[in-house]
PDB file of C-alpha atoms in Angstrom:
ATOM      1  CA  UNK A   1      -0.004   0.048   0.063  1.00 53.00           C
ATOM      2  CA  UNK A   2       1.378   3.332  -0.996  1.00 71.00           C
ATOM      3  CA  UNK A   3      -0.903   5.898   0.716  1.00 88.00           C
ATOM      4  CA  UNK A   4      -2.893   6.111   3.800  1.00 91.00           C
ATOM      5  CA  UNK A   5      -6.011   6.760   1.576  1.00 91.00           C
ATOM      6  CA  UNK A   6      -5.367   3.384  -0.261  1.00 89.00           C
ATOM      7  CA  UNK A   7      -5.177   1.696   3.216  1.00 90.00           C
ATOM      8  CA  UNK A   8      -8.524   3.140   4.341  1.00 94.00           C
ATOM      9  CA  UNK A   9     -10.060   2.232   1.002  1.00 91.00           C
ATOM     10  CA  UNK A  10      -8.907  -1.303   1.268  1.00 89.00           C
ATOM     11  CA  UNK A  11     -10.330  -1.576   4.772  1.00 93.00           C
ATOM     12  CA  UNK A  12     -13.610  -0.030   3.755  1.00 94.00           C
ATOM     13  CA  UNK A  13     -13.921  -2.534   0.854  1.00 91.00           C
ATOM     14  CA  UNK A  14     -13.179  -5.441   3.304  1.00 90.00           C
ATOM     15  CA  UNK A  15     -15.732  -4.197   5.811  1.00 93.00           C
ATOM     16  CA  UNK A  16     -18.450  -3.878   3.144  1.00 91.00           C
ATOM     17  CA  UNK A  17     -17.586  -7.398   2.106  1.00 87.00           C
ATOM     18  CA  UNK A  18     -17.889  -8.621   5.710  1.00 89.00           C
ATOM     19  CA  UNK A  19     -21.358  -7.148   5.917  1.00 89.00           C
ATOM     20  CA  UNK A  20     -22.577  -9.061   2.892  1.00 85.00           C
ATOM     21  CA  UNK A  21     -24.173 -11.869   4.913  1.00 80.00           C
ATOM     22  CA  UNK A  22     -26.033  -9.367   7.136  1.00 81.00           C
ATOM     23  CA  UNK A  23     -23.659  -9.192  10.064  1.00 83.00           C
ATOM     24  CA  UNK A  24     -20.046  -9.033  10.956  1.00 88.00           C
ATOM     25  CA  UNK A  25     -18.978 -12.057  12.930  1.00 88.00           C
ATOM     26  CA  UNK A  26     -16.516 -11.865  15.800  1.00 91.00           C
ATOM     27  CA  UNK A  27     -13.827 -13.750  13.850  1.00 90.00           C
ATOM     28  CA  UNK A  28     -14.291 -11.450  10.786  1.00 90.00           C
ATOM     29  CA  UNK A  29     -13.955  -8.337  13.143  1.00 94.00           C
ATOM     30  CA  UNK A  30     -10.729  -9.808  14.638  1.00 93.00           C
ATOM     31  CA  UNK A  31      -9.380 -10.515  11.151  1.00 91.00           C
ATOM     32  CA  UNK A  32     -10.219  -6.997   9.939  1.00 93.00           C
ATOM     33  CA  UNK A  33      -8.563  -5.571  13.096  1.00 95.00           C
ATOM     34  CA  UNK A  34      -5.412  -7.529  12.379  1.00 93.00           C
ATOM     35  CA  UNK A  35      -5.351  -6.240   8.852  1.00 92.00           C
ATOM     36  CA  UNK A  36      -5.823  -2.768  10.102  1.00 94.00           C
ATOM     37  CA  UNK A  37      -3.002  -3.172  12.598  1.00 94.00           C
ATOM     38  CA  UNK A  38      -0.618  -4.413   9.817  1.00 91.00           C
ATOM     39  CA  UNK A  39      -1.566  -1.428   7.681  1.00 91.00           C
ATOM     40  CA  UNK A  40      -0.819   0.888  10.738  1.00 93.00           C
ATOM     41  CA  UNK A  41      -4.343   2.298  10.809  1.00 95.00           C
ATOM     42  CA  UNK A  42      -5.222   3.544  14.225  1.00 96.00           C
ATOM     43  CA  UNK A  43      -7.890   1.569  16.095  1.00 95.00           C
ATOM     44  CA  UNK A  44     -10.359   4.530  16.376  1.00 96.00           C
ATOM     45  CA  UNK A  45     -10.037   5.322  12.580  1.00 96.00           C
ATOM     46  CA  UNK A  46     -10.492   1.527  11.829  1.00 96.00           C
ATOM     47  CA  UNK A  47     -13.674   1.501  13.902  1.00 95.00           C
ATOM     48  CA  UNK A  48     -15.055   4.654  12.427  1.00 96.00           C
ATOM     49  CA  UNK A  49     -14.951   2.994   8.827  1.00 96.00           C
ATOM     50  CA  UNK A  50     -17.847   0.877   9.914  1.00 95.00           C
ATOM     51  CA  UNK A  51     -20.116   3.910  10.077  1.00 93.00           C
ATOM     52  CA  UNK A  52     -18.395   6.360   7.719  1.00 94.00           C
ATOM     53  CA  UNK A  53     -16.695   4.460   4.835  1.00 93.00           C
ATOM     54  CA  UNK A  54     -13.560   5.959   3.188  1.00 93.00           C
ATOM     55  CA  UNK A  55     -13.480   7.210  -0.312  1.00 91.00           C
ATOM     56  CA  UNK A  56     -12.695   4.368  -2.888  1.00 88.00           C
ATOM     57  CA  UNK A  57      -9.153   4.506  -4.367  1.00 85.00           C
ATOM     58  CA  UNK A  58      -8.437   2.221  -7.275  1.00 80.00           C
ATOM     59  CA  UNK A  59      -5.283   0.184  -6.846  1.00 78.00           C
ATOM     60  CA  UNK A  60      -3.059   0.456  -9.844  1.00 81.00           C
ATOM     61  CA  UNK A  61      -0.671  -2.388  -9.184  1.00 86.00           C
ATOM     62  CA  UNK A  62      -1.909  -5.867 -10.184  1.00 89.00           C
ATOM     63  CA  UNK A  63       0.144  -7.261  -7.343  1.00 89.00           C
ATOM     64  CA  UNK A  64      -1.932  -5.121  -4.856  1.00 88.00           C
ATOM     65  CA  UNK A  65      -5.101  -6.083  -6.544  1.00 90.00           C
ATOM     66  CA  UNK A  66      -4.184  -9.886  -6.247  1.00 92.00           C
ATOM     67  CA  UNK A  67      -3.318  -9.404  -2.458  1.00 90.00           C
ATOM     68  CA  UNK A  68      -6.629  -7.499  -1.940  1.00 88.00           C
ATOM     69  CA  UNK A  69      -8.537 -10.415  -3.574  1.00 91.00           C
ATOM     70  CA  UNK A  70      -6.665 -12.930  -1.329  1.00 92.00           C
ATOM     71  CA  UNK A  71      -7.420 -10.873   1.752  1.00 89.00           C
ATOM     72  CA  UNK A  72     -11.106 -10.851   0.723  1.00 88.00           C
ATOM     73  CA  UNK A  73     -10.959 -14.626   0.197  1.00 89.00           C
ATOM     74  CA  UNK A  74      -9.498 -15.100   3.662  1.00 88.00           C
ATOM     75  CA  UNK A  75     -12.153 -12.879   5.127  1.00 86.00           C
ATOM     76  CA  UNK A  76     -14.783 -14.860   3.348  1.00 83.00           C
ATOM     77  CA  UNK A  77     -13.727 -17.915   5.175  1.00 81.00           C
ATOM     78  CA  UNK A  78     -13.125 -16.260   8.594  1.00 78.00           C
ATOM     79  CA  UNK A  79     -16.573 -16.945  10.064  1.00 70.00           C
ATOM     80  CA  UNK A  80     -16.431 -20.583   8.940  1.00 69.00           C
ATOM     81  CA  UNK A  81     -19.611 -20.268   6.844  1.00 66.00           C
ATOM     82  CA  UNK A  82     -19.462 -19.917   3.124  1.00 69.00           C
ATOM     83  CA  UNK A  83     -22.559 -17.998   1.928  1.00 70.00           C
ATOM     84  CA  UNK A  84     -23.599 -17.899  -1.681  1.00 76.00           C
ATOM     85  CA  UNK A  85     -23.752 -14.116  -1.740  1.00 80.00           C
ATOM     86  CA  UNK A  86     -20.168 -13.989  -0.554  1.00 81.00           C
ATOM     87  CA  UNK A  87     -19.031 -16.157  -3.434  1.00 82.00           C
ATOM     88  CA  UNK A  88     -20.883 -14.018  -5.982  1.00 84.00           C
ATOM     89  CA  UNK A  89     -19.605 -10.751  -4.323  1.00 85.00           C
ATOM     90  CA  UNK A  90     -16.047 -11.902  -4.457  1.00 85.00           C
ATOM     91  CA  UNK A  91     -16.128 -12.863  -8.037  1.00 89.00           C
ATOM     92  CA  UNK A  92     -17.684  -9.538  -8.869  1.00 89.00           C
ATOM     93  CA  UNK A  93     -15.154  -7.577  -6.866  1.00 88.00           C
ATOM     94  CA  UNK A  94     -12.287  -9.526  -8.479  1.00 89.00           C
ATOM     95  CA  UNK A  95     -13.569  -8.861 -11.941  1.00 89.00           C
ATOM     96  CA  UNK A  96     -14.040  -5.222 -11.147  1.00 86.00           C
ATOM     97  CA  UNK A  97     -10.350  -5.185  -9.984  1.00 87.00           C
ATOM     98  CA  UNK A  98      -9.473  -6.512 -13.524  1.00 89.00           C
ATOM     99  CA  UNK A  99      -8.365  -9.962 -12.339  1.00 91.00           C
ATOM    100  CA  UNK A 100      -8.817 -13.141 -14.277  1.00 92.00           C
ATOM    101  CA  UNK A 101     -11.997 -15.126 -13.422  1.00 92.00           C
ATOM    102  CA  UNK A 102     -10.065 -18.315 -14.126  1.00 93.00           C
ATOM    103  CA  UNK A 103      -7.225 -17.477 -11.788  1.00 93.00           C
ATOM    104  CA  UNK A 104      -9.677 -16.374  -9.084  1.00 92.00           C
ATOM    105  CA  UNK A 105     -11.495 -19.635  -9.254  1.00 93.00           C
ATOM    106  CA  UNK A 106      -8.182 -21.518  -9.056  1.00 93.00           C
ATOM    107  CA  UNK A 107      -7.207 -19.596  -5.909  1.00 93.00           C
ATOM    108  CA  UNK A 108     -10.518 -20.316  -4.247  1.00 91.00           C
ATOM    109  CA  UNK A 109     -10.329 -24.043  -5.114  1.00 91.00           C
ATOM    110  CA  UNK A 110      -6.760 -24.281  -3.753  1.00 92.00           C
ATOM    111  CA  UNK A 111      -7.886 -22.438  -0.634  1.00 90.00           C
ATOM    112  CA  UNK A 112     -10.644 -24.994  -0.067  1.00 88.00           C
ATOM    113  CA  UNK A 113      -8.180 -27.820  -0.596  1.00 90.00           C
ATOM    114  CA  UNK A 114      -5.836 -26.426   2.040  1.00 89.00           C
ATOM    115  CA  UNK A 115      -6.351 -27.633   5.616  1.00 89.00           C
ATOM    116  CA  UNK A 116      -5.677 -24.160   6.875  1.00 88.00           C
ATOM    117  CA  UNK A 117      -7.639 -22.320   4.202  1.00 87.00           C
ATOM    118  CA  UNK A 118      -4.465 -20.428   3.163  1.00 90.00           C
ATOM    119  CA  UNK A 119      -2.140 -20.852   0.243  1.00 93.00           C
ATOM    120  CA  UNK A 120       1.518 -20.078  -0.164  1.00 92.00           C
ATOM    121  CA  UNK A 121       2.201 -16.513  -1.635  1.00 91.00           C
ATOM    122  CA  UNK A 122       4.276 -18.004  -4.407  1.00 91.00           C
ATOM    123  CA  UNK A 123       1.453 -20.337  -5.358  1.00 92.00           C
ATOM    124  CA  UNK A 124      -1.029 -17.395  -5.321  1.00 92.00           C
ATOM    125  CA  UNK A 125       1.052 -15.434  -7.774  1.00 91.00           C
ATOM    126  CA  UNK A 126       1.756 -18.413  -9.942  1.00 92.00           C
ATOM    127  CA  UNK A 127      -2.061 -19.197 -10.266  1.00 92.00           C
ATOM    128  CA  UNK A 128      -2.438 -15.618 -11.579  1.00 91.00           C
ATOM    129  CA  UNK A 129       0.617 -15.838 -13.831  1.00 88.00           C
ATOM    130  CA  UNK A 130      -0.605 -19.052 -15.383  1.00 85.00           C
ATOM    131  CA  UNK A 131      -3.661 -17.284 -16.646  1.00 69.00           C
ATOM    132  CA  UNK A 132      -1.633 -14.515 -18.298  1.00 67.00           C
ATOM    133  CA  UNK A 133       0.031 -17.004 -20.707  1.00 54.00           C
TER     134      UNK A 133
END
């Protein structure tokens, strides 16, 4: 992340995604709080984003967009329940980010296969690179 505004935009998008199933579960909130902490966003600013979203900033770097997609995929699994509307929303968000639908599907499949729900960063990037060829 380059700017503070990009960080707030990223968190706003993640919060909106977490609300898709009608509520933010405790595990989702904790995950979001960890992301905010890693991005060095103050706790009171982070909590204010739930009521007053930040302005959307488009990420220019494909690498940043891939990482954002992965964060959203991790958030989707945080509450342990995979809702249909979450699956539709994550695909739409990824397409809006300009990411390959085939690569996104491959990432989600690999995450489901993984006992931890996570995949290696090199594999993540390789799945997206494979679709570019």
